[in-house]
Short mmCIF file of C-alpha atoms and ligand atoms in Angstrom, two decimals:
data_model
loop_
_atom_site.label_atom_id
_atom_site.label_comp_id
_atom_site.label_asym_id
_atom_site.label_seq_id
_atom_site.Cartn_x
_atom_site.Cartn_y
_atom_site.Cartn_z
CA MET H 1 -14.92 -5.70 15.87
CA SER H 2 -17.83 -6.18 13.01
CA SER H 3 -20.64 -6.36 15.66
CA SER H 4 -20.75 -2.59 15.31
CA ASN H 5 -23.13 -1.28 12.64
CA ARG H 6 -20.74 1.80 11.75
CA VAL H 7 -19.07 1.63 8.40
CA ILE H 8 -15.38 3.39 8.34
CA ILE H 9 -15.18 5.41 5.25
CA PHE H 10 -11.79 5.18 3.74
CA ASP H 11 -11.16 7.78 1.16
CA THR H 12 -8.44 6.96 -1.37
CA THR H 13 -8.84 9.49 -3.78
CA LEU H 14 -5.56 11.23 -3.06
CA ARG H 15 -4.12 7.65 -3.80
CA ASP H 16 -5.82 5.39 -5.94
CA GLY H 17 -7.58 8.16 -7.35
CA GLU H 18 -4.49 9.84 -8.04
CA GLN H 19 -3.31 6.63 -10.13
CA SER H 20 -5.99 7.40 -12.88
CA PRO H 21 -3.58 8.35 -15.73
CA GLY H 22 -3.21 12.39 -15.73
CA ALA H 23 -4.68 12.81 -12.40
CA SER H 24 -1.72 13.62 -10.41
CA MET H 25 -2.17 16.34 -7.99
CA THR H 26 -0.02 18.99 -6.15
CA GLN H 27 0.62 19.20 -2.63
CA ASP H 28 -1.46 22.19 -2.48
CA GLU H 29 -4.49 20.43 -4.20
CA LYS H 30 -4.14 17.39 -2.22
CA LEU H 31 -4.34 19.70 0.98
CA ARG H 32 -7.45 21.23 -0.46
CA ILE H 33 -9.23 18.25 -1.14
CA ALA H 34 -8.11 16.83 2.11
CA LYS H 35 -9.74 19.79 3.82
CA LEU H 36 -13.13 19.14 2.37
CA LEU H 37 -12.98 15.51 3.30
CA GLU H 38 -12.03 16.05 6.71
CA LYS H 39 -15.34 18.39 6.56
CA MET H 40 -17.25 15.72 5.44
CA ARG H 41 -16.16 13.56 8.06
CA VAL H 42 -14.32 10.97 6.25
CA ASP H 43 -12.83 8.52 8.92
CA VAL H 44 -9.42 7.79 7.10
CA ILE H 45 -7.91 9.81 4.46
CA GLU H 46 -5.22 7.73 2.48
CA ALA H 47 -3.44 10.75 1.17
CA GLY H 48 -0.43 9.20 -1.10
CA PHE H 49 2.25 6.52 -1.58
CA ALA H 50 5.21 8.35 0.36
CA ILE H 51 8.09 6.77 -1.21
CA ALA H 52 6.72 7.28 -4.78
CA SER H 53 8.52 10.58 -5.28
CA PRO H 54 9.40 13.68 -3.36
CA GLY H 55 6.18 15.25 -4.52
CA ASP H 56 3.97 12.48 -3.12
CA PHE H 57 6.12 12.53 0.21
CA ALA H 58 5.34 16.26 0.42
CA GLY H 59 1.90 15.81 -0.27
CA VAL H 60 1.40 12.82 2.42
CA LYS H 61 3.35 15.03 4.99
CA SER H 62 1.21 18.22 4.37
CA VAL H 63 -1.98 16.24 4.77
CA ALA H 64 -0.71 14.63 7.89
CA ASP H 65 0.24 18.28 9.17
CA HIS H 66 -2.77 19.82 8.73
CA ILE H 67 -5.71 17.56 9.24
CA LYS H 68 -6.65 16.86 12.81
CA ASP H 69 -10.12 15.15 12.65
CA SER H 70 -9.70 12.24 9.91
CA THR H 71 -6.90 9.39 10.29
CA VAL H 72 -4.17 10.21 7.65
CA CYS H 73 -2.81 7.08 5.93
CA SER H 74 -0.29 6.29 3.50
CA LEU H 75 0.39 3.43 1.37
CA ALA H 76 3.75 1.43 1.54
CA ARG H 77 4.47 -1.92 -0.17
CA ALA H 78 5.92 -4.70 2.11
CA LEU H 79 9.49 -3.07 1.95
CA ASP H 80 11.72 -1.47 4.44
CA GLY H 81 12.27 1.66 2.70
CA ASP H 82 8.42 2.09 1.93
CA ILE H 83 7.20 1.63 5.61
CA ASP H 84 9.79 3.86 6.92
CA ARG H 85 9.08 6.71 4.40
CA ALA H 86 5.49 6.44 5.21
CA GLY H 87 6.12 6.70 9.15
CA GLU H 88 8.17 9.72 8.33
CA ALA H 89 5.82 11.34 6.24
CA LEU H 90 2.73 10.72 8.95
CA LYS H 91 5.21 11.67 11.89
CA ASN H 92 3.21 14.75 12.83
CA ALA H 93 -0.24 13.39 12.08
CA ASN H 94 -2.80 13.36 14.88
CA SER H 95 -3.81 10.14 14.13
CA GLY H 96 -1.81 8.13 11.56
CA ARG H 97 -2.14 4.89 9.80
CA ILE H 98 0.58 2.79 7.54
CA HIS H 99 -1.21 0.76 4.91
CA THR H 100 1.20 -1.85 3.92
CA PHE H 101 0.56 -4.64 1.24
CA ILE H 102 1.56 -7.53 -0.86
CA ALA H 103 0.03 -9.66 -3.50
CA THR H 104 -1.41 -12.87 -2.43
CA SER H 105 -2.89 -14.38 -5.72
CA PRO H 106 -1.05 -17.27 -7.60
CA ILE H 107 -0.98 -15.27 -10.58
CA HIS H 108 0.63 -12.10 -8.81
CA MET H 109 2.98 -14.32 -6.61
CA LYS H 110 4.56 -16.04 -9.28
CA TYR H 111 4.86 -13.52 -12.21
CA LYS H 112 5.19 -10.32 -10.53
CA LEU H 113 6.54 -11.01 -7.15
CA GLN H 114 8.53 -14.35 -8.00
CA MET H 115 8.12 -15.49 -4.60
CA GLN H 116 6.80 -18.52 -2.84
CA PRO H 117 3.73 -18.33 -0.81
CA ASP H 118 5.50 -19.13 2.22
CA GLN H 119 8.01 -16.29 1.26
CA VAL H 120 4.89 -13.91 1.03
CA VAL H 121 3.38 -14.85 4.30
CA GLU H 122 6.87 -14.07 5.76
CA ARG H 123 7.05 -10.75 4.15
CA ALA H 124 3.73 -9.99 5.23
CA ILE H 125 4.52 -10.44 8.84
CA TYR H 126 7.85 -8.87 8.80
CA ALA H 127 6.19 -5.65 7.27
CA VAL H 128 3.21 -5.54 9.37
CA LYS H 129 6.00 -5.79 12.61
CA ARG H 130 7.89 -3.27 11.14
CA ALA H 131 5.11 -0.71 10.78
CA ARG H 132 3.71 -1.69 14.20
CA ASN H 133 7.20 -0.35 15.54
CA LEU H 134 6.40 3.14 13.90
CA MET H 135 2.81 3.35 15.04
CA ASP H 136 0.02 1.36 16.33
CA ASP H 137 -2.83 1.88 13.59
CA VAL H 138 -1.41 -0.78 10.74
CA GLU H 139 -3.52 -1.75 7.77
CA PHE H 140 -2.58 -4.83 5.83
CA SER H 141 -3.83 -5.75 2.16
CA LEU H 142 -3.66 -8.62 0.23
CA GLU H 143 -3.43 -7.37 -3.33
CA ASP H 144 -5.54 -9.14 -5.69
CA ALA H 145 -7.51 -11.03 -2.71
CA SER H 146 -10.32 -11.61 -4.93
CA ARG H 147 -8.20 -14.25 -7.10
CA THR H 148 -6.35 -15.29 -4.06
CA GLU H 149 -6.79 -19.06 -2.82
CA PHE H 150 -9.32 -19.08 -0.04
CA ASP H 151 -6.99 -21.18 2.24
CA PHE H 152 -4.14 -19.00 1.57
CA MET H 153 -6.34 -15.66 2.33
CA CYS H 154 -7.25 -17.17 5.55
CA ARG H 155 -3.44 -18.08 6.54
CA ILE H 156 -2.04 -14.76 5.56
CA VAL H 157 -4.69 -12.82 7.34
CA GLU H 158 -4.43 -14.58 10.46
CA ALA H 159 -0.68 -14.09 10.32
CA ALA H 160 -0.97 -10.25 9.79
CA ILE H 161 -3.33 -9.86 12.67
CA ASP H 162 -1.15 -11.82 15.17
CA ALA H 163 1.73 -9.33 13.66
CA GLY H 164 -0.37 -6.61 14.78
CA ALA H 165 -2.65 -5.45 11.65
CA ARG H 166 -5.61 -3.70 13.28
CA THR H 167 -7.25 -3.46 9.79
CA ILE H 168 -7.14 -6.43 7.09
CA ASN H 169 -8.45 -4.99 3.91
CA ILE H 170 -9.70 -7.37 1.03
CA PRO H 171 -9.15 -5.61 -2.45
CA ASP H 172 -10.79 -6.70 -5.64
CA THR H 173 -7.92 -5.29 -7.39
CA VAL H 174 -8.34 -6.13 -11.03
CA GLY H 175 -12.51 -5.58 -10.67
CA TYR H 176 -13.42 -9.37 -10.97
CA ALA H 177 -15.58 -10.12 -8.35
CA VAL H 178 -19.35 -10.56 -8.26
CA PRO H 179 -21.54 -9.26 -5.44
CA GLU H 180 -22.94 -12.50 -4.27
CA GLU H 181 -19.49 -14.44 -4.37
CA PHE H 182 -17.53 -11.57 -3.02
CA GLY H 183 -20.02 -10.86 0.06
CA ALA H 184 -19.87 -14.77 0.48
CA THR H 185 -16.13 -14.71 0.62
CA ILE H 186 -15.76 -11.92 3.14
CA GLY H 187 -18.61 -13.88 5.32
CA ARG H 188 -16.50 -17.29 5.00
CA LEU H 189 -13.42 -15.36 6.05
CA MET H 190 -15.08 -13.94 9.16
CA ASN H 191 -15.99 -17.16 10.04
CA ALA H 192 -12.82 -19.42 9.05
CA VAL H 193 -10.20 -16.95 10.91
CA PRO H 194 -9.58 -17.62 14.49
CA ASN H 195 -8.31 -14.29 15.57
CA ILE H 196 -10.54 -12.21 13.12
CA ASP H 197 -12.38 -10.47 16.08
CA LYS H 198 -9.17 -8.55 16.85
CA ALA H 199 -9.16 -6.71 13.18
CA MET H 200 -11.64 -4.48 11.24
CA ILE H 201 -12.53 -6.18 7.68
CA SER H 202 -12.06 -3.77 4.83
CA VAL H 203 -12.92 -4.21 1.25
CA HIS H 204 -11.39 -2.19 -1.74
CA CYS H 205 -13.23 -2.91 -4.97
CA HIS H 206 -12.17 -1.76 -8.54
CA ASN H 207 -14.92 -0.94 -11.20
CA ASP H 208 -13.70 -3.09 -14.24
CA LEU H 209 -16.97 -4.63 -14.62
CA GLY H 210 -19.20 -1.69 -13.01
CA LEU H 211 -19.74 -3.60 -9.98
CA ALA H 212 -17.50 -2.04 -7.39
CA VAL H 213 -20.22 -0.33 -5.19
CA ALA H 214 -22.47 -3.60 -5.42
CA ASN H 215 -19.59 -5.60 -4.49
CA SER H 216 -18.54 -3.38 -1.56
CA LEU H 217 -22.37 -3.36 -0.19
CA SER H 218 -22.46 -7.23 -0.29
CA ALA H 219 -19.21 -7.35 1.76
CA VAL H 220 -20.68 -4.96 4.06
CA ASN H 221 -23.80 -7.07 4.41
CA HIS H 222 -21.44 -10.18 5.39
CA GLY H 223 -19.35 -8.31 7.97
CA ALA H 224 -17.11 -5.80 6.43
CA ARG H 225 -17.02 -2.73 8.36
CA GLN H 226 -14.56 -0.33 6.21
CA VAL H 227 -14.99 0.80 2.85
CA GLU H 228 -12.33 1.83 0.51
CA CYS H 229 -13.55 4.32 -2.07
CA THR H 230 -13.09 7.82 -3.83
CA ILE H 231 -14.88 11.11 -4.83
CA ASN H 232 -16.51 10.42 -8.13
CA GLY H 233 -15.17 6.74 -8.46
CA LEU H 234 -11.73 8.24 -9.36
CA GLY H 235 -9.28 5.30 -9.54
CA GLU H 236 -6.60 3.26 -11.38
CA ARG H 237 -8.44 2.14 -14.92
CA ALA H 238 -12.36 2.16 -14.51
CA GLY H 239 -12.02 3.40 -11.02
CA ASN H 240 -12.91 2.31 -7.35
CA ALA H 241 -16.26 2.25 -5.79
CA SER H 242 -17.41 5.88 -5.47
CA LEU H 243 -17.94 7.25 -2.08
CA GLU H 244 -20.95 9.23 -2.84
CA GLU H 245 -22.67 6.06 -3.81
CA ILE H 246 -21.53 3.96 -1.07
CA VAL H 247 -22.55 6.36 1.37
CA MET H 248 -25.91 7.47 -0.10
CA ALA H 249 -26.85 3.85 -0.58
CA ILE H 250 -26.21 3.50 3.11
CA ARG H 251 -28.23 6.19 4.17
CA THR H 252 -31.00 5.99 1.78
CA ARG H 253 -31.50 2.30 2.26
CA ALA H 254 -30.69 1.95 6.14
CA ASP H 255 -33.78 -0.14 6.32
CA ALA H 256 -32.09 -2.75 4.21
CA LEU H 257 -28.45 -2.49 4.88
CA ASN H 258 -28.62 -1.89 8.55
CA VAL H 259 -25.49 0.20 9.00
CA THR H 260 -24.52 3.92 9.18
CA THR H 261 -21.56 6.20 8.34
CA ASN H 262 -20.41 9.33 10.16
CA ILE H 263 -20.47 11.27 6.66
CA ASP H 264 -21.83 14.77 6.67
CA THR H 265 -23.47 14.11 3.23
CA LYS H 266 -24.05 18.09 2.34
CA HIS H 267 -20.27 18.22 1.55
CA ILE H 268 -20.52 15.49 -1.55
CA VAL H 269 -21.42 18.00 -4.36
CA PRO H 270 -18.47 20.49 -3.47
CA THR H 271 -16.04 18.03 -3.02
CA SER H 272 -16.85 16.07 -6.31
CA ARG H 273 -16.62 19.52 -8.09
CA LEU H 274 -13.30 20.08 -6.43
CA VAL H 275 -11.75 16.92 -7.56
CA SER H 276 -13.15 17.16 -11.11
CA GLY H 277 -11.61 20.69 -11.15
CA VAL H 278 -8.30 19.62 -9.80
CA THR H 279 -7.93 16.36 -11.79
CA GLY H 280 -9.58 17.58 -15.01
CA PHE H 281 -11.75 14.56 -15.18
CA PRO H 282 -15.31 15.97 -15.94
CA VAL H 283 -18.31 14.16 -14.18
CA GLN H 284 -20.79 12.39 -16.34
CA PRO H 285 -23.90 14.28 -16.36
CA ASN H 286 -25.92 11.06 -15.46
CA LYS H 287 -23.65 9.90 -12.70
CA ALA H 288 -25.58 9.14 -9.51
CA ILE H 289 -25.49 11.77 -6.76
CA VAL H 290 -23.13 14.11 -8.39
CA GLY H 291 -24.12 14.30 -12.17
CA ALA H 292 -25.64 17.55 -13.41
CA ASN H 293 -28.75 15.35 -14.42
CA ALA H 294 -28.81 13.38 -11.15
CA PHE H 295 -31.70 15.35 -9.76
CA ALA H 296 -33.01 16.54 -12.84
CA HIS H 297 -36.64 15.41 -14.19
CA GLU H 298 -37.07 15.99 -17.84
CA SER H 299 -40.32 14.32 -18.43
CA GLY H 300 -43.72 16.15 -17.74
CA ILE H 301 -45.00 13.09 -15.81
CA HIS H 302 -42.02 13.10 -13.55
CA GLN H 303 -42.17 16.86 -12.96
CA ASP H 304 -45.79 16.44 -12.39
CA GLY H 305 -45.24 13.77 -9.70
CA VAL H 306 -42.42 15.56 -7.85
CA LEU H 307 -44.84 18.76 -7.85
CA LYS H 308 -47.44 17.03 -6.06
CA HIS H 309 -45.47 14.82 -3.84
CA ARG H 310 -41.49 14.75 -4.00
CA GLU H 311 -40.96 11.13 -3.12
CA THR H 312 -43.09 9.93 -6.05
CA TYR H 313 -39.90 10.22 -8.01
CA GLU H 314 -37.21 11.33 -5.59
CA ILE H 315 -35.43 9.00 -2.98
CA MET H 316 -33.11 11.64 -1.68
CA THR H 317 -32.89 15.40 -1.81
CA ALA H 318 -30.59 17.34 -4.03
CA GLN H 319 -29.84 19.45 -1.06
CA ASP H 320 -29.01 16.46 1.10
CA VAL H 321 -25.79 15.92 -1.02
CA GLY H 322 -25.00 19.66 -1.28
CA TRP H 323 -26.46 20.75 -4.42
CA ASN H 324 -27.33 24.46 -3.98
CA ASP H 325 -29.74 24.92 -6.79
CA ASN H 326 -27.32 27.34 -8.70
CA LYS H 327 -27.74 30.16 -6.44
CA MET H 328 -26.04 33.23 -7.29
CA VAL H 329 -23.36 33.49 -4.60
CA MET H 330 -21.41 36.80 -5.53
CA GLY H 331 -21.13 39.64 -7.99
CA LYS H 332 -19.28 42.56 -9.29
CA HIS H 333 -19.49 44.37 -6.16
CA SER H 334 -18.69 41.44 -3.68
CA GLY H 335 -15.32 42.52 -1.76
CA ARG H 336 -12.15 40.48 -0.98
CA ALA H 337 -13.52 39.50 2.54
CA ALA H 338 -16.81 37.81 1.03
CA PHE H 339 -14.51 36.18 -2.06
CA ARG H 340 -12.26 35.08 0.84
CA ALA H 341 -15.20 33.66 3.05
CA ARG H 342 -17.04 31.69 0.32
CA LEU H 343 -13.99 30.09 -0.92
CA GLU H 344 -13.10 29.08 2.70
CA GLU H 345 -16.51 27.70 2.57
CA LEU H 346 -15.86 25.63 -0.83
CA GLY H 347 -12.56 24.23 1.04
CA THR H 348 -9.98 26.61 -0.71
CA SER H 349 -7.66 28.64 1.48
CA PHE H 350 -4.58 30.23 -0.17
CA ALA H 351 -0.84 29.69 0.34
CA ASN H 352 -0.04 33.43 0.32
CA ASP H 353 -1.07 37.00 -0.35
CA VAL H 354 0.28 36.65 -4.00
CA ALA H 355 -2.21 33.64 -4.73
CA PHE H 356 -5.05 35.46 -3.16
CA ASN H 357 -4.76 38.76 -5.05
CA ASP H 358 -4.19 36.73 -8.38
CA ALA H 359 -7.52 34.73 -7.61
CA PHE H 360 -9.47 37.94 -6.82
CA ARG H 361 -8.40 39.99 -9.66
CA ARG H 362 -9.43 37.04 -12.12
CA PHE H 363 -12.66 36.92 -10.16
CA LYS H 364 -13.02 40.93 -10.74
CA GLU H 365 -12.63 40.50 -14.55
CA LEU H 366 -14.97 37.23 -14.36
CA ALA H 367 -17.53 39.69 -12.75
CA ASP H 368 -17.38 42.20 -15.33
CA LYS H 369 -18.20 39.72 -18.22
CA LYS H 370 -20.53 37.75 -16.23
CA HIS H 371 -23.37 39.02 -14.17
CA GLU H 372 -23.91 36.40 -11.69
CA ILE H 373 -21.08 34.11 -10.14
CA PHE H 374 -21.97 30.81 -8.69
CA ASP H 375 -20.05 28.21 -6.62
CA GLU H 376 -19.00 26.45 -9.78
CA ASP H 377 -17.42 29.46 -11.19
CA LEU H 378 -15.62 30.46 -8.21
CA GLN H 379 -14.12 26.54 -8.27
CA ALA H 380 -13.20 26.89 -11.76
CA LEU H 381 -11.52 30.05 -10.91
CA VAL H 382 -9.44 28.82 -7.96
CA SER H 383 -8.70 25.48 -9.93
CA GLU H 384 -6.85 27.82 -12.55
CA THR H 385 -4.93 29.61 -9.89
CA GLY H 386 -1.49 28.51 -9.97
CA MET H 387 -1.77 27.13 -13.33
CA GLU H 388 -1.10 29.46 -16.59
CA THR H 389 -0.86 32.51 -14.19
CA ALA H 390 1.94 31.05 -11.90
CA GLU H 391 4.57 33.09 -11.89
CA ASN H 392 7.29 30.12 -12.70
CA ALA H 393 5.37 28.71 -15.42
CA ARG H 394 7.33 28.24 -18.29
CA PHE H 395 4.48 29.07 -20.68
CA LYS H 396 2.41 32.14 -20.38
CA LEU H 397 -0.34 33.10 -22.90
CA THR H 398 -0.07 36.98 -23.66
CA SER H 399 -2.47 37.35 -26.57
CA LEU H 400 -4.64 35.30 -28.67
CA GLN H 401 -6.73 36.45 -31.70
CA VAL H 402 -8.72 34.21 -33.95
CA THR H 403 -11.05 34.80 -36.97
CA SER H 404 -13.67 32.42 -38.07
CA GLN H 405 -16.32 32.86 -40.77
CA ILE H 406 -18.49 30.68 -42.81
CA GLY H 407 -16.56 29.68 -45.93
CA GLU H 408 -13.34 30.65 -44.65
CA THR H 409 -10.42 28.85 -42.96
CA PRO H 410 -10.08 29.75 -39.20
CA VAL H 411 -6.85 31.49 -38.52
CA ALA H 412 -5.24 31.84 -35.19
CA HIS H 413 -2.72 34.68 -33.93
CA VAL H 414 -1.11 33.70 -30.44
CA LYS H 415 1.84 35.43 -28.40
CA LEU H 416 3.08 33.14 -25.55
CA MET H 417 6.11 33.57 -23.13
CA LYS H 418 8.21 30.57 -23.26
CA ASP H 419 10.92 30.94 -20.74
CA ASP H 420 10.45 34.46 -20.62
CA VAL H 421 10.77 35.22 -24.07
CA GLU H 422 7.64 36.43 -25.82
CA ALA H 423 7.25 34.75 -29.29
CA ALA H 424 4.35 35.06 -31.79
CA ALA H 425 2.58 32.31 -34.23
CA GLU H 426 -0.11 32.12 -36.60
CA SER H 427 -1.62 28.94 -37.85
CA VAL H 428 -4.62 27.80 -39.59
CA GLY H 429 -6.78 24.98 -38.68
CA SER H 430 -9.90 23.01 -39.28
CA GLY H 431 -11.70 25.04 -36.58
CA PRO H 432 -10.64 27.74 -34.35
CA VAL H 433 -9.57 25.74 -31.54
CA ASP H 434 -7.39 23.50 -33.96
CA ALA H 435 -5.94 26.67 -35.19
CA VAL H 436 -5.10 27.73 -31.80
CA PHE H 437 -3.53 24.60 -30.69
CA LYS H 438 -1.44 24.45 -33.86
CA ALA H 439 -0.22 27.99 -33.34
CA ILE H 440 0.70 27.37 -29.78
CA GLU H 441 2.59 24.38 -30.87
CA GLN H 442 4.46 26.10 -33.52
CA VAL H 443 6.00 27.97 -30.43
CA ALA H 444 6.20 25.28 -27.91
CA ASP H 445 7.29 22.49 -29.75
CA SER H 446 6.44 20.18 -27.07
CA GLY H 447 6.39 16.80 -29.03
CA THR H 448 2.96 15.86 -27.20
CA SER H 449 0.04 14.14 -28.78
CA LEU H 450 -3.35 15.49 -27.95
CA GLU H 451 -5.30 12.49 -26.20
CA LEU H 452 -8.54 14.06 -25.26
CA TYR H 453 -10.24 17.51 -25.66
CA SER H 454 -13.48 18.25 -23.77
CA VAL H 455 -15.86 21.13 -23.28
CA ASN H 456 -18.37 21.44 -20.40
CA ALA H 457 -20.71 24.52 -19.66
CA ILE H 458 -20.04 25.20 -15.98
CA THR H 459 -23.52 26.33 -15.29
CA SER H 460 -26.53 27.10 -17.35
CA GLY H 461 -26.92 30.10 -19.47
CA THR H 462 -25.25 31.22 -22.73
CA ASP H 463 -23.10 33.54 -20.36
CA SER H 464 -21.92 30.36 -18.46
CA GLN H 465 -18.27 29.68 -18.51
CA GLY H 466 -16.97 26.91 -20.68
CA GLU H 467 -14.45 24.83 -18.75
CA VAL H 468 -12.29 22.92 -21.09
CA THR H 469 -10.03 19.64 -20.39
CA VAL H 470 -7.09 18.94 -22.56
CA ARG H 471 -5.35 15.50 -22.07
CA LEU H 472 -1.52 15.46 -23.58
CA GLU H 473 0.71 12.36 -23.95
CA LYS H 474 4.49 12.22 -24.11
CA ALA H 475 6.51 9.26 -23.83
CA GLY H 476 4.03 7.51 -21.91
CA ARG H 477 3.49 10.25 -19.40
CA ILE H 478 -0.36 11.83 -19.36
CA VAL H 479 -1.04 15.26 -17.91
CA ASN H 480 -4.64 16.78 -17.98
CA GLY H 481 -4.93 20.76 -18.59
CA LEU H 482 -7.95 22.71 -17.31
CA GLY H 483 -9.00 26.06 -18.57
CA ALA H 484 -12.19 28.14 -17.81
CA ASP H 485 -13.54 31.21 -19.33
CA THR H 486 -16.81 32.61 -20.90
CA ASP H 487 -15.06 32.59 -24.25
CA ILE H 488 -14.66 28.68 -24.77
CA ILE H 489 -11.79 29.44 -27.46
CA ILE H 490 -9.63 31.25 -24.88
CA ALA H 491 -10.48 28.44 -22.22
CA SER H 492 -9.21 25.87 -24.68
CA ALA H 493 -5.91 27.96 -24.88
CA LYS H 494 -5.68 27.99 -21.21
CA ALA H 495 -6.42 24.26 -21.01
CA TYR H 496 -3.55 23.85 -23.48
CA ILE H 497 -0.99 25.93 -21.64
CA HIS H 498 -1.96 24.57 -18.63
CA ALA H 499 -1.23 20.90 -19.69
CA LEU H 500 2.18 22.12 -21.39
CA ASN H 501 3.20 23.58 -17.90
CA THR H 502 2.12 20.47 -15.94
CA LEU H 503 4.26 18.34 -18.17
CA ASP H 504 6.89 20.71 -17.79
CA SER H 505 6.96 20.67 -14.05
CA GLY H 506 6.12 16.81 -13.04
CA ALA H 507 8.65 14.70 -11.74
CA GLU H 508 8.59 11.01 -12.44
CA LYS H 509 7.38 8.80 -9.62
CA ALA H 510 6.96 5.36 -8.96
CA HIS H 511 3.84 3.06 -9.22
CA PRO H 512 2.96 1.30 -6.03
CA GLN H 513 1.20 -1.84 -7.99
CA VAL H 514 4.47 -2.63 -10.03
O1 KIV X 1 -6.31 -2.28 -5.70
C1 KIV X 1 -5.45 -2.56 -4.84
O2 KIV X 1 -5.35 -3.53 -4.65
C2 KIV X 1 -4.76 -1.61 -4.00
C3 KIV X 1 -4.27 -1.92 -3.06
C4 KIV X 1 -2.80 -1.50 -2.89
C5 KIV X 1 -4.93 -1.82 -2.09
O3 KIV X 1 -5.12 -0.32 -4.49
ZN1 ZN X 2 -6.60 -0.02 -5.70
#
């Protein structure tokens, strides 16, 4: 199978990406992201871990029900209940895949699974066969493969292929591998396993040492033909290999890597923004491909060179990956049809008229304050839909007033609805944002601690909206809240309220790897 030079792009933003603390997504958000991934022509979308919670099941099911062009996958431990639940969530998929896994390193088998190697092999065979009874497309992963003994790796890979796995995934679960060694392991595996030609070899690299993309590409050089990755490199701990970096390296250095993907790269930046908006994980400005500075030339020498001949300093174009030069897309006079059409381009459709009308009303309010509305503004606006404005939200901000003067302590007065009852509070703080959060807490009394507060300008110019991320923690649970407004104090209040509502609504769910 590896003789083909096409690399399958398997996106796990909705599963491994969602395992980042605070990055959980609603069913609706997952579907919005999945639609953009489908537009981008991602080959496989891992939509979640169906057994984890009713919400996860519904998320996988809704992606499976709506996505037609990409294969939709659910993760499942090598357990009956997991596999059956994955099969059930995927039953309407045009093309579905069950991805089952078990840990194979000595340390995981001994301490986590408390199983003997022979038992692990048996369980893997059993799981693959059970999944194959439900569907043809089955992937098997050896969790912690990069710390697995090579002979045992070969034994279990051969057994899983015999049992019917079509894809064998070799994860660097803890981000321990280095490129030469990881690539060589894939090369040795390809030579050592007699039935390897009956399966696609995949890799799934974590970024603990910042080597996830390098390790994945080294594996591709040695015969891997599926790469598991995420938008913005989101994922457990330091994240996974970033989809945009893998895809653009393969495209830009086709001469060195000799492989291709099927990805339509112009959807990369809009998808990156949507994922960042939905999860509340901002993209660092110097992030390759999707960071705000990725195509900005600050130094005079570089600018001069690029103006004379673009390729002096640019190896790919901003347009190739979907940067749109901050073009004004809408304004105060734009109507409902244009608003809906532009959002559909950006991957957002509305569940019902109430959600659409709410977003359109807030668009008009924004257009009154801000002359030019960019794609980034629209994305921030829809990321807010269903947050603090949602009908069933427990907390709603109804009024906010802050005074802040040189030499005086800032004071905030807030009014909010808590369980449909309006309450007012007043607080001082070390700054206006601190005062607002303290006033909100007087009413909410949430018992949370603030883990992160960050503000980003969505576009350039002093009339830009500020996008605020607030991360709250309570009893080990971490949630993110997002808020956007041309007034960053209001954006901060919205983000805080959003985080409180998320905390209030979230059901607990199981983690696949513990
Ligand atoms: O990192 C990992 O090993 C995983 C597997 C479940 C594929 O996410
Ligand atoms: Zn992982």
